[in-house]
CSV table of C-alpha atoms (C1' of nucleotides) in Angstrom, one decimal:
chain,number,residue,atom,x,y,z
A,1,MET,CA,0.0,0.0,0.0
A,2,GLU,CA,3.1,2.2,-0.1
A,3,PHE,CA,4.0,3.8,-3.3
A,4,GLU,CA,7.0,2.7,-5.2
A,5,PRO,CA,9.7,5.3,-6.1
A,6,GLU,CA,8.4,5.4,-9.7
A,7,ALA,CA,4.9,6.2,-8.5
A,8,LEU,CA,6.2,8.9,-6.2
A,9,GLN,CA,8.1,10.5,-9.1
A,10,THR,CA,5.1,10.4,-11.3
A,11,ARG,CA,3.0,12.0,-8.5
A,12,MET,CA,5.6,14.8,-8.0
A,13,LYS,CA,5.4,15.5,-11.7
A,14,HIS,CA,1.6,15.7,-11.6
A,15,PHE,CA,1.8,17.8,-8.5
A,16,LYS,CA,4.0,20.4,-10.2
A,17,GLU,CA,1.7,20.4,-13.1
A,18,GLN,CA,-1.3,21.0,-10.9
A,19,LEU,CA,0.4,23.8,-9.0
A,20,ARG,CA,1.2,25.5,-12.3
A,21,ARG,CA,-2.4,25.1,-13.5
A,22,ALA,CA,-3.7,26.5,-10.2
A,23,GLY,CA,-1.3,29.5,-10.6
A,24,VAL,CA,0.6,29.0,-7.4
A,25,LYS,CA,4.4,28.9,-7.1
A,26,ALA,CA,6.2,25.6,-7.1
A,27,THR,CA,8.5,26.5,-4.2
A,28,HIS,CA,11.1,24.1,-2.8
A,29,GLN,CA,9.2,24.0,0.5
A,30,ARG,CA,5.9,23.1,-1.2
A,31,LEU,CA,7.4,20.3,-3.2
A,32,GLU,CA,9.2,18.9,-0.2
A,33,ILE,CA,6.1,19.1,2.0
A,34,PHE,CA,4.0,17.4,-0.6
A,35,ARG,CA,6.7,14.7,-1.1
A,36,GLU,CA,6.7,14.1,2.6
A,37,VAL,CA,3.0,13.5,2.8
A,38,ALA,CA,2.9,11.5,-0.4
A,39,LYS,CA,5.7,9.1,0.5
A,40,SER,CA,4.4,8.1,3.9
A,41,GLY,CA,2.2,5.1,4.3
A,42,ASP,CA,1.0,6.2,7.6
A,43,HIS,CA,-0.7,9.6,7.6
A,44,PRO,CA,1.5,12.2,9.4
A,45,ASP,CA,0.3,15.2,11.3
A,46,ALA,CA,1.7,18.7,10.8
A,47,GLU,CA,4.5,18.2,13.3
A,48,GLY,CA,5.6,14.9,11.8
A,49,ILE,CA,5.7,16.5,8.4
A,50,TYR,CA,7.7,19.4,9.7
A,51,LYS,CA,10.3,17.1,11.3
A,52,GLY,CA,10.6,15.0,8.2
A,53,VAL,CA,11.1,17.9,5.8
A,54,HIS,CA,13.2,19.9,8.3
A,55,LYS,CA,16.1,17.4,7.8
A,56,ARG,CA,16.2,18.3,4.1
A,57,VAL,CA,15.2,22.0,4.5
A,58,PRO,CA,16.7,23.2,7.8
A,59,THR,CA,15.3,26.7,7.4
A,60,LEU,CA,11.7,25.5,7.1
A,61,SER,CA,9.3,27.0,9.6
A,62,LEU,CA,6.3,25.2,11.2
A,63,ASP,CA,4.1,28.0,10.0
A,64,THR,CA,4.9,27.2,6.4
A,65,VAL,CA,4.0,23.6,7.0
A,66,TYR,CA,0.6,24.5,8.3
A,67,ARG,CA,0.0,27.2,5.6
A,68,THR,CA,1.1,24.9,2.9
A,69,LEU,CA,-1.0,21.9,4.0
A,70,TRP,CA,-4.2,23.9,4.3
A,71,SER,CA,-3.6,25.5,0.9
A,72,LEU,CA,-2.9,22.1,-0.7
A,73,LEU,CA,-6.2,21.0,0.9
A,74,ASP,CA,-8.0,24.0,-0.6
A,75,LEU,CA,-6.5,23.1,-4.0
A,76,GLY,CA,-7.8,19.6,-3.6
A,77,LEU,CA,-4.3,18.1,-3.8
A,78,ILE,CA,-4.4,16.4,-0.4
A,79,THR,CA,-7.1,15.4,2.0
A,80,THR,CA,-7.4,15.3,5.8
A,81,LEU,CA,-8.1,12.3,7.9
A,82,GLY,CA,-10.4,12.3,10.8
A,83,ALA,CA,-8.1,12.4,13.8
A,84,THR,CA,-8.8,10.1,16.6
A,85,ARG,CA,-7.8,12.9,18.9
A,86,ARG,CA,-6.7,16.4,18.4
A,87,ARG,CA,-4.1,16.4,15.7
A,88,VAL,CA,-5.2,16.3,12.1
A,89,ARG,CA,-3.6,14.0,9.8
A,90,PHE,CA,-3.0,14.5,6.1
A,91,ASP,CA,-3.3,12.2,3.2
A,92,ALA,CA,-1.9,12.7,-0.3
A,93,ASN,CA,-3.6,9.6,-1.6
A,94,MET,CA,-6.4,11.0,-3.6
A,95,SER,CA,-7.5,7.8,-5.2
A,96,SER,CA,-10.5,6.1,-3.7
A,97,HIS,CA,-9.4,4.2,-0.6
A,98,HIS,CA,-10.4,3.4,3.0
A,99,HIS,CA,-8.8,3.3,6.4
A,100,PHE,CA,-7.9,1.0,9.2
A,101,ILE,CA,-7.3,3.0,12.4
A,102,CYS,CA,-5.9,1.7,15.6
A,103,ALA,CA,-8.0,3.2,18.4
A,104,LYS,CA,-5.1,2.9,20.8
A,105,CYS,CA,-2.0,4.2,19.1
A,106,GLY,CA,-3.6,5.9,16.1
A,107,MET,CA,-1.8,3.9,13.5
A,108,THR,CA,-3.6,4.3,10.2
A,109,ARG,CA,-3.3,2.2,7.1
A,110,ASP,CA,-4.9,2.6,3.7
A,111,PHE,CA,-6.7,-0.2,2.1
A,112,TYR,CA,-8.6,-0.7,-1.2
A,113,SER,CA,-11.9,-2.3,-1.9
A,114,LYS,CA,-13.9,-2.0,-5.1
A,115,LYS,CA,-17.0,-3.0,-3.1
A,116,PHE,CA,-16.5,-0.2,-0.6
A,117,ASP,CA,-15.9,2.3,-3.4
A,118,THR,CA,-19.3,1.7,-4.9
A,119,LEU,CA,-21.6,1.7,-1.8
A,120,GLU,CA,-25.1,2.8,-2.6
A,121,ILE,CA,-25.9,6.0,-0.6
A,122,PRO,CA,-29.3,5.9,1.1
A,123,ALA,CA,-31.7,8.5,-0.2
A,124,ALA,CA,-32.1,10.0,3.2
A,125,VAL,CA,-28.4,10.9,3.2
A,126,LYS,CA,-28.5,12.4,-0.3
A,127,ALA,CA,-31.2,14.7,1.0
A,128,LEU,CA,-28.8,16.2,3.5
A,129,GLY,CA,-26.7,17.8,0.8
A,130,ILE,CA,-24.3,17.1,-2.0
A,131,VAL,CA,-22.3,13.9,-1.5
A,132,GLU,CA,-18.7,14.3,-2.6
A,133,LYS,CA,-17.1,11.0,-1.4
A,134,THR,CA,-17.6,8.0,0.8
A,135,GLN,CA,-15.0,6.4,2.9
A,136,VAL,CA,-15.1,3.4,5.2
A,137,GLU,CA,-13.3,3.7,8.5
A,138,VAL,CA,-12.5,0.4,10.2
A,139,ARG,CA,-11.5,0.9,13.9
A,140,GLY,CA,-9.8,-1.6,16.0
A,141,LEU,CA,-6.5,-2.5,17.6
A,142,CYS,CA,-3.4,-3.0,15.6
A,143,ILE,CA,-1.3,-6.1,16.2
A,144,SER,CA,1.3,-4.6,18.4
A,145,CYS,CA,-1.3,-2.8,20.6
A,146,SER,CA,-3.4,-5.9,20.9
A,147,LYS,CA,-0.4,-7.8,22.1
A,148,GLU,CA,0.8,-5.5,24.8
A,149,ASP,CA,-2.7,-4.7,26.0
A,150,ASN,CA,-4.7,-7.2,28.1
A,151,SER,CA,-6.3,-4.7,30.5
A,152,LYS,CA,-10.0,-4.0,30.9
A,153,SER,CA,-10.4,-0.9,28.7
A,154,ASN,CA,-8.8,-1.6,25.4
A,155,VAL,CA,-10.3,1.0,23.2
A,156,SER,CA,-9.4,4.0,25.3
A,157,HIS,CA,-8.6,7.4,23.9
A,158,ILE,CA,-5.2,8.0,22.5
A,159,LYS,CA,-2.5,9.6,24.7
A,160,GLU,CA,-0.2,10.5,21.9
A,161,GLY,CA,3.4,10.8,23.0
A,162,LYS,CA,5.6,13.6,21.8
B,1,MET,CA,-32.3,10.7,13.8
B,2,GLU,CA,-32.7,12.7,17.0
B,3,PHE,CA,-33.8,11.0,20.1
B,4,GLU,CA,-37.2,11.6,21.6
B,5,PRO,CA,-37.5,12.7,25.2
B,6,GLU,CA,-38.5,9.2,26.3
B,7,ALA,CA,-35.5,7.7,24.6
B,8,LEU,CA,-33.2,10.3,26.3
B,9,GLN,CA,-34.7,9.4,29.7
B,10,THR,CA,-34.2,5.8,29.1
B,11,ARG,CA,-30.6,6.4,28.1
B,12,MET,CA,-30.0,8.5,31.3
B,13,LYS,CA,-31.3,5.6,33.3
B,14,HIS,CA,-29.0,3.2,31.5
B,15,PHE,CA,-26.2,5.6,31.9
B,16,LYS,CA,-26.6,5.8,35.7
B,17,GLU,CA,-26.7,2.0,35.8
B,18,GLN,CA,-23.5,1.7,33.9
B,19,LEU,CA,-21.7,4.2,36.1
B,20,ARG,CA,-22.7,2.2,39.1
B,21,ARG,CA,-21.5,-1.0,37.5
B,22,ALA,CA,-18.2,0.7,36.7
B,23,GLY,CA,-17.9,1.9,40.2
B,24,VAL,CA,-17.6,5.6,39.4
B,25,LYS,CA,-19.7,8.3,41.1
B,26,ALA,CA,-22.9,9.6,39.4
B,27,THR,CA,-22.1,13.2,40.0
B,28,HIS,CA,-24.4,16.0,38.8
B,29,GLN,CA,-21.7,17.1,36.4
B,30,ARG,CA,-21.3,13.7,34.9
B,31,LEU,CA,-25.0,13.3,34.3
B,32,GLU,CA,-25.4,16.7,32.8
B,33,ILE,CA,-22.4,16.3,30.5
B,34,PHE,CA,-23.6,13.0,29.3
B,35,ARG,CA,-27.1,14.4,28.8
B,36,GLU,CA,-25.7,17.2,26.7
B,37,VAL,CA,-23.8,14.9,24.4
B,38,ALA,CA,-26.7,12.4,24.2
B,39,LYS,CA,-29.4,14.9,23.4
B,40,SER,CA,-27.6,16.7,20.5
B,41,GLY,CA,-28.1,15.6,17.0
B,42,ASP,CA,-25.0,17.2,15.8
B,43,HIS,CA,-21.8,16.1,17.6
B,44,PRO,CA,-20.5,18.9,19.9
B,45,ASP,CA,-16.9,19.5,20.8
B,46,ALA,CA,-15.7,20.0,24.4
B,47,GLU,CA,-16.4,23.7,24.3
B,48,GLY,CA,-19.9,23.4,22.9
B,49,ILE,CA,-20.7,20.9,25.6
B,50,TYR,CA,-19.2,23.2,28.2
B,51,LYS,CA,-21.4,26.1,27.1
B,52,GLY,CA,-24.5,24.0,27.0
B,53,VAL,CA,-24.0,22.5,30.5
B,54,HIS,CA,-22.8,25.7,32.0
B,55,LYS,CA,-26.2,27.2,31.6
B,56,ARG,CA,-27.6,24.6,34.0
B,57,VAL,CA,-24.5,24.2,36.1
B,58,PRO,CA,-22.8,27.6,36.4
B,59,THR,CA,-19.9,26.4,38.5
B,60,LEU,CA,-18.9,23.8,35.9
B,61,SER,CA,-15.2,24.1,34.9
B,62,LEU,CA,-13.9,23.3,31.4
B,63,ASP,CA,-11.4,20.9,32.9
B,64,THR,CA,-14.2,18.8,34.3
B,65,VAL,CA,-15.8,18.6,30.8
B,66,TYR,CA,-12.6,17.3,29.3
B,67,ARG,CA,-11.8,14.9,32.1
B,68,THR,CA,-15.4,13.6,32.1
B,69,LEU,CA,-15.5,13.1,28.4
B,70,TRP,CA,-12.3,11.2,28.2
B,71,SER,CA,-13.3,9.0,31.2
B,72,LEU,CA,-16.7,8.3,29.6
B,73,LEU,CA,-14.8,7.3,26.4
B,74,ASP,CA,-12.6,5.0,28.5
B,75,LEU,CA,-15.7,3.4,30.0
B,76,GLY,CA,-17.1,2.9,26.5
B,77,LEU,CA,-20.1,5.1,27.1
B,78,ILE,CA,-19.4,7.6,24.4
B,79,THR,CA,-17.2,7.6,21.3
B,80,THR,CA,-15.3,10.2,19.4
B,81,LEU,CA,-15.7,11.4,15.9
B,82,GLY,CA,-12.9,12.0,13.5
B,83,ALA,CA,-12.7,15.8,13.6
B,84,THR,CA,-12.6,17.4,10.2
B,85,ARG,CA,-10.1,19.8,11.8
B,86,ARG,CA,-8.5,20.2,15.2
B,87,ARG,CA,-11.3,19.9,17.6
B,88,VAL,CA,-12.5,16.5,18.6
B,89,ARG,CA,-16.2,15.8,18.6
B,90,PHE,CA,-18.1,13.5,20.9
B,91,ASP,CA,-20.9,11.0,20.2
B,92,ALA,CA,-23.1,9.4,22.8
B,93,ASN,CA,-24.8,7.3,20.2
B,94,MET,CA,-23.3,3.9,20.7
B,95,SER,CA,-25.6,2.0,18.4
B,96,SER,CA,-24.3,1.2,15.0
B,97,HIS,CA,-24.6,4.2,12.8
B,98,HIS,CA,-22.8,6.2,10.2
B,99,HIS,CA,-22.0,9.9,9.5
B,100,PHE,CA,-22.7,12.5,6.9
B,101,ILE,CA,-20.1,15.4,7.3
B,102,CYS,CA,-20.2,18.7,5.6
B,103,ALA,CA,-16.6,19.4,4.5
B,104,LYS,CA,-17.2,23.1,4.7
B,105,CYS,CA,-19.0,23.9,8.0
B,106,GLY,CA,-18.4,20.6,9.8
B,107,MET,CA,-22.1,19.8,10.3
B,108,THR,CA,-22.4,16.2,11.1
B,109,ARG,CA,-25.5,14.0,11.0
B,110,ASP,CA,-26.0,10.4,12.0
B,111,PHE,CA,-27.7,8.0,9.7
B,112,TYR,CA,-28.6,4.4,9.8
B,113,SER,CA,-28.1,1.6,7.3
B,114,LYS,CA,-28.4,-2.1,7.9
B,115,LYS,CA,-26.4,-2.7,4.8
B,116,PHE,CA,-23.5,-0.5,6.0
B,117,ASP,CA,-23.6,-2.2,9.4
B,118,THR,CA,-22.8,-5.5,7.8
B,119,LEU,CA,-20.0,-4.8,5.4
B,120,GLU,CA,-17.7,-7.7,4.8
B,121,ILE,CA,-14.2,-6.7,5.9
B,122,PRO,CA,-11.5,-7.7,3.5
B,123,ALA,CA,-9.1,-10.3,4.8
B,124,ALA,CA,-6.1,-8.0,4.2
B,125,VAL,CA,-7.6,-5.6,6.7
B,126,LYS,CA,-8.4,-8.3,9.3
B,127,ALA,CA,-4.7,-9.1,9.1
B,128,LEU,CA,-3.8,-5.6,10.4
B,129,GLY,CA,-5.3,-6.3,13.8
B,130,ILE,CA,-8.5,-6.8,15.7
B,131,VAL,CA,-11.5,-5.1,14.1
B,132,GLU,CA,-13.8,-3.4,16.6
B,133,LYS,CA,-16.2,-1.5,14.4
B,134,THR,CA,-16.8,-0.2,11.0
B,135,GLN,CA,-18.2,3.1,10.2
B,136,VAL,CA,-19.0,4.8,6.9
B,137,GLU,CA,-18.2,8.4,6.5
B,138,VAL,CA,-20.0,10.3,3.8
B,139,ARG,CA,-18.4,13.7,3.0
B,140,GLY,CA,-19.9,16.4,1.0
B,141,LEU,CA,-21.6,19.8,1.3
B,142,CYS,CA,-24.7,20.4,3.4
B,143,ILE,CA,-27.6,22.1,1.9
B,144,SER,CA,-27.0,25.6,3.3
B,145,CYS,CA,-23.3,25.5,2.4
B,146,SER,CA,-23.9,24.3,-1.1
B,147,LYS,CA,-26.4,27.2,-1.5
B,148,GLU,CA,-24.1,30.0,-0.4
B,149,ASP,CA,-21.0,28.6,-2.0
B,150,ASN,CA,-20.6,28.9,-5.8
B,151,SER,CA,-16.9,29.6,-5.8
B,152,LYS,CA,-14.1,27.4,-7.3
B,153,SER,CA,-12.9,25.5,-4.3
B,154,ASN,CA,-15.9,24.1,-2.5
B,155,VAL,CA,-14.4,21.4,-0.4
B,156,SER,CA,-12.0,23.6,1.4
B,157,HIS,CA,-10.9,23.1,4.9
B,158,ILE,CA,-13.0,24.3,7.8
B,159,LYS,CA,-12.4,27.6,9.3
B,160,GLU,CA,-14.5,27.1,12.4
B,161,GLY,CA,-15.8,30.3,13.8
B,162,LYS,CA,-15.7,30.9,17.6
C,1,DT,C1',-29.1,10.1,59.8
C,2,DT,C1',-24.4,11.4,60.5
C,3,DC,C1',-19.6,10.5,59.6
C,4,DC,C1',-15.8,9.2,56.8
C,5,DT,C1',-12.9,8.8,52.8
C,6,DA,C1',-11.6,8.2,48.3
C,7,DA,C1',-13.1,10.2,44.2
C,8,DA,C1',-14.3,14.2,41.8
C,9,DT,C1',-14.4,19.1,41.1
C,10,DA,C1',-13.2,24.4,40.5
C,11,DA,C1',-10.0,27.6,39.5
C,12,DG,C1',-6.3,29.1,37.6
C,13,DA,C1',-1.5,28.1,36.0
C,14,DA,C1',1.0,25.6,32.5
C,15,DT,C1',1.7,23.4,28.2
C,16,DA,C1',1.2,22.5,23.4
C,17,DA,C1',-0.9,23.2,18.9
C,18,DA,C1',-2.1,26.4,15.5
C,19,DT,C1',-2.2,30.9,13.6
C,20,DA,C1',-1.0,35.9,12.9
C,21,DC,C1',2.3,39.4,11.9
C,22,DT,C1',6.1,41.6,9.6
C,23,DA,C1',10.4,42.0,7.4
C,24,DT,C1',12.8,39.4,3.9
C,25,DT,C1',13.3,36.3,0.1
C,26,DT,C1',12.1,34.1,-4.2
C,27,DA,C1',9.5,32.1,-8.4
C,28,DA,C1',8.4,33.1,-12.6
C,29,DG,C1',6.9,36.2,-16.2
C,30,DA,C1',8.3,40.7,-18.8
D,1,DT,C1',18.3,40.5,-15.9
D,2,DC,C1',14.6,43.0,-13.7
D,3,DT,C1',10.3,43.4,-11.3
D,4,DT,C1',6.7,42.2,-8.4
D,5,DA,C1',3.3,39.6,-6.2
D,6,DA,C1',3.5,35.5,-3.7
D,7,DA,C1',5.7,32.9,-0.3
D,8,DT,C1',8.7,32.2,3.6
D,9,DA,C1',11.3,32.6,8.3
D,10,DG,C1',11.2,33.9,12.7
D,11,DT,C1',8.8,35.3,16.4
D,12,DA,C1',4.7,36.8,18.9
D,13,DT,C1',0.1,35.6,19.9
D,14,DT,C1',-4.0,33.0,20.4
D,15,DT,C1',-6.5,28.9,21.4
D,16,DA,C1',-7.2,24.1,22.9
D,17,DT,C1',-6.1,21.0,26.3
D,18,DT,C1',-3.9,19.3,30.5
D,19,DC,C1',-1.9,19.8,35.1
D,20,DT,C1',-1.8,21.2,40.0
D,21,DT,C1',-3.8,22.0,44.4
D,22,DA,C1',-7.1,23.2,47.6
D,23,DT,C1',-11.9,22.2,48.3
D,24,DT,C1',-16.2,19.7,47.8
D,25,DT,C1',-19.1,15.6,47.4
D,26,DA,C1',-21.1,10.8,46.5
D,27,DG,C1',-22.0,6.9,48.6
D,28,DG,C1',-20.8,3.4,51.9
D,29,DA,C1',-20.3,2.4,57.0
D,30,DA,C1',-21.6,3.2,61.6
DNA sequence: TTCCTAAATAAGAATAAATACTATTTAAGA
DNA sequence: TCTTAAATAGTATTTATTCTTATTTAGGAA
């Protein structure tokens, strides 16, 4: 479910194209921030993205990360993921896919399913507004969390470490 | 999709029972905080809950709201909703249901679907860990947002007002 | 009912995440 | 190369959430 290097390169090319089409500058920071989101299988939050890109672009500011992510979201080049708690997570995978989320550690993995992509939306829901997309969220415990955790309340809220 | 008064009363009764069973005190604050979450059709965040309960319990502190919500979550009496941005939202509806979320204003509505409740989870997903529940998230634009918004980038991120 | 105690709360301080501000830099078209 | 609007860095500020401590209270025991 990760992208191979080729795929990432292709996506970077597309990305630049879309930036040009949208009339926004293809700055070094933008490219690297997008690359960071696009290459990760998990879905990093703003700080994770900042840390990753900072290694390559030491002058990067956190503000730029936030500003860039929200603007890419506005341009429709990335999406956000419902955070289990507080922090938003970002997703550069714009193809139709779904998520498995560990309720304990927040680990998130994409998965694909033709069947889930083509769910018939109930009429009552269509009446609520314009439907843009449908995504299935499977919650549970990832393997490592389910191993270490035999206490009473498994699916507790997430206490995300630094 | 809202709960009638009777249903709310029943739920309050159940709630008290579950508190006793869990061995935690049925404080006035706890009851009112749960009532606030349970009675709302939308899914309020901590501050919204605080404001609602504060009218009835003027001495309530925001800290108590947070502490109470997380502990109810740990007890499995409420759940959280993937926030579209930043703030977590809480959900006292523990019966199997799904969500329509407006990508613009964040409005969220429950809906029910037997079909969605019984989706067959792909084997590849089951291999990721223990599956606890599956929820379908329909994103789009609610009626009022789709009316007022005819600009280019519809599905932008949420700028939640105070 | 009154008393006792661990659990829960209020209030405000502290922390952390996200955003705003402003001077400086830079992409990209002329 | 030159120009300029757009974008960024660095820092200040705001806002959400959690922590600390003194006080209050639910609920069981006497």
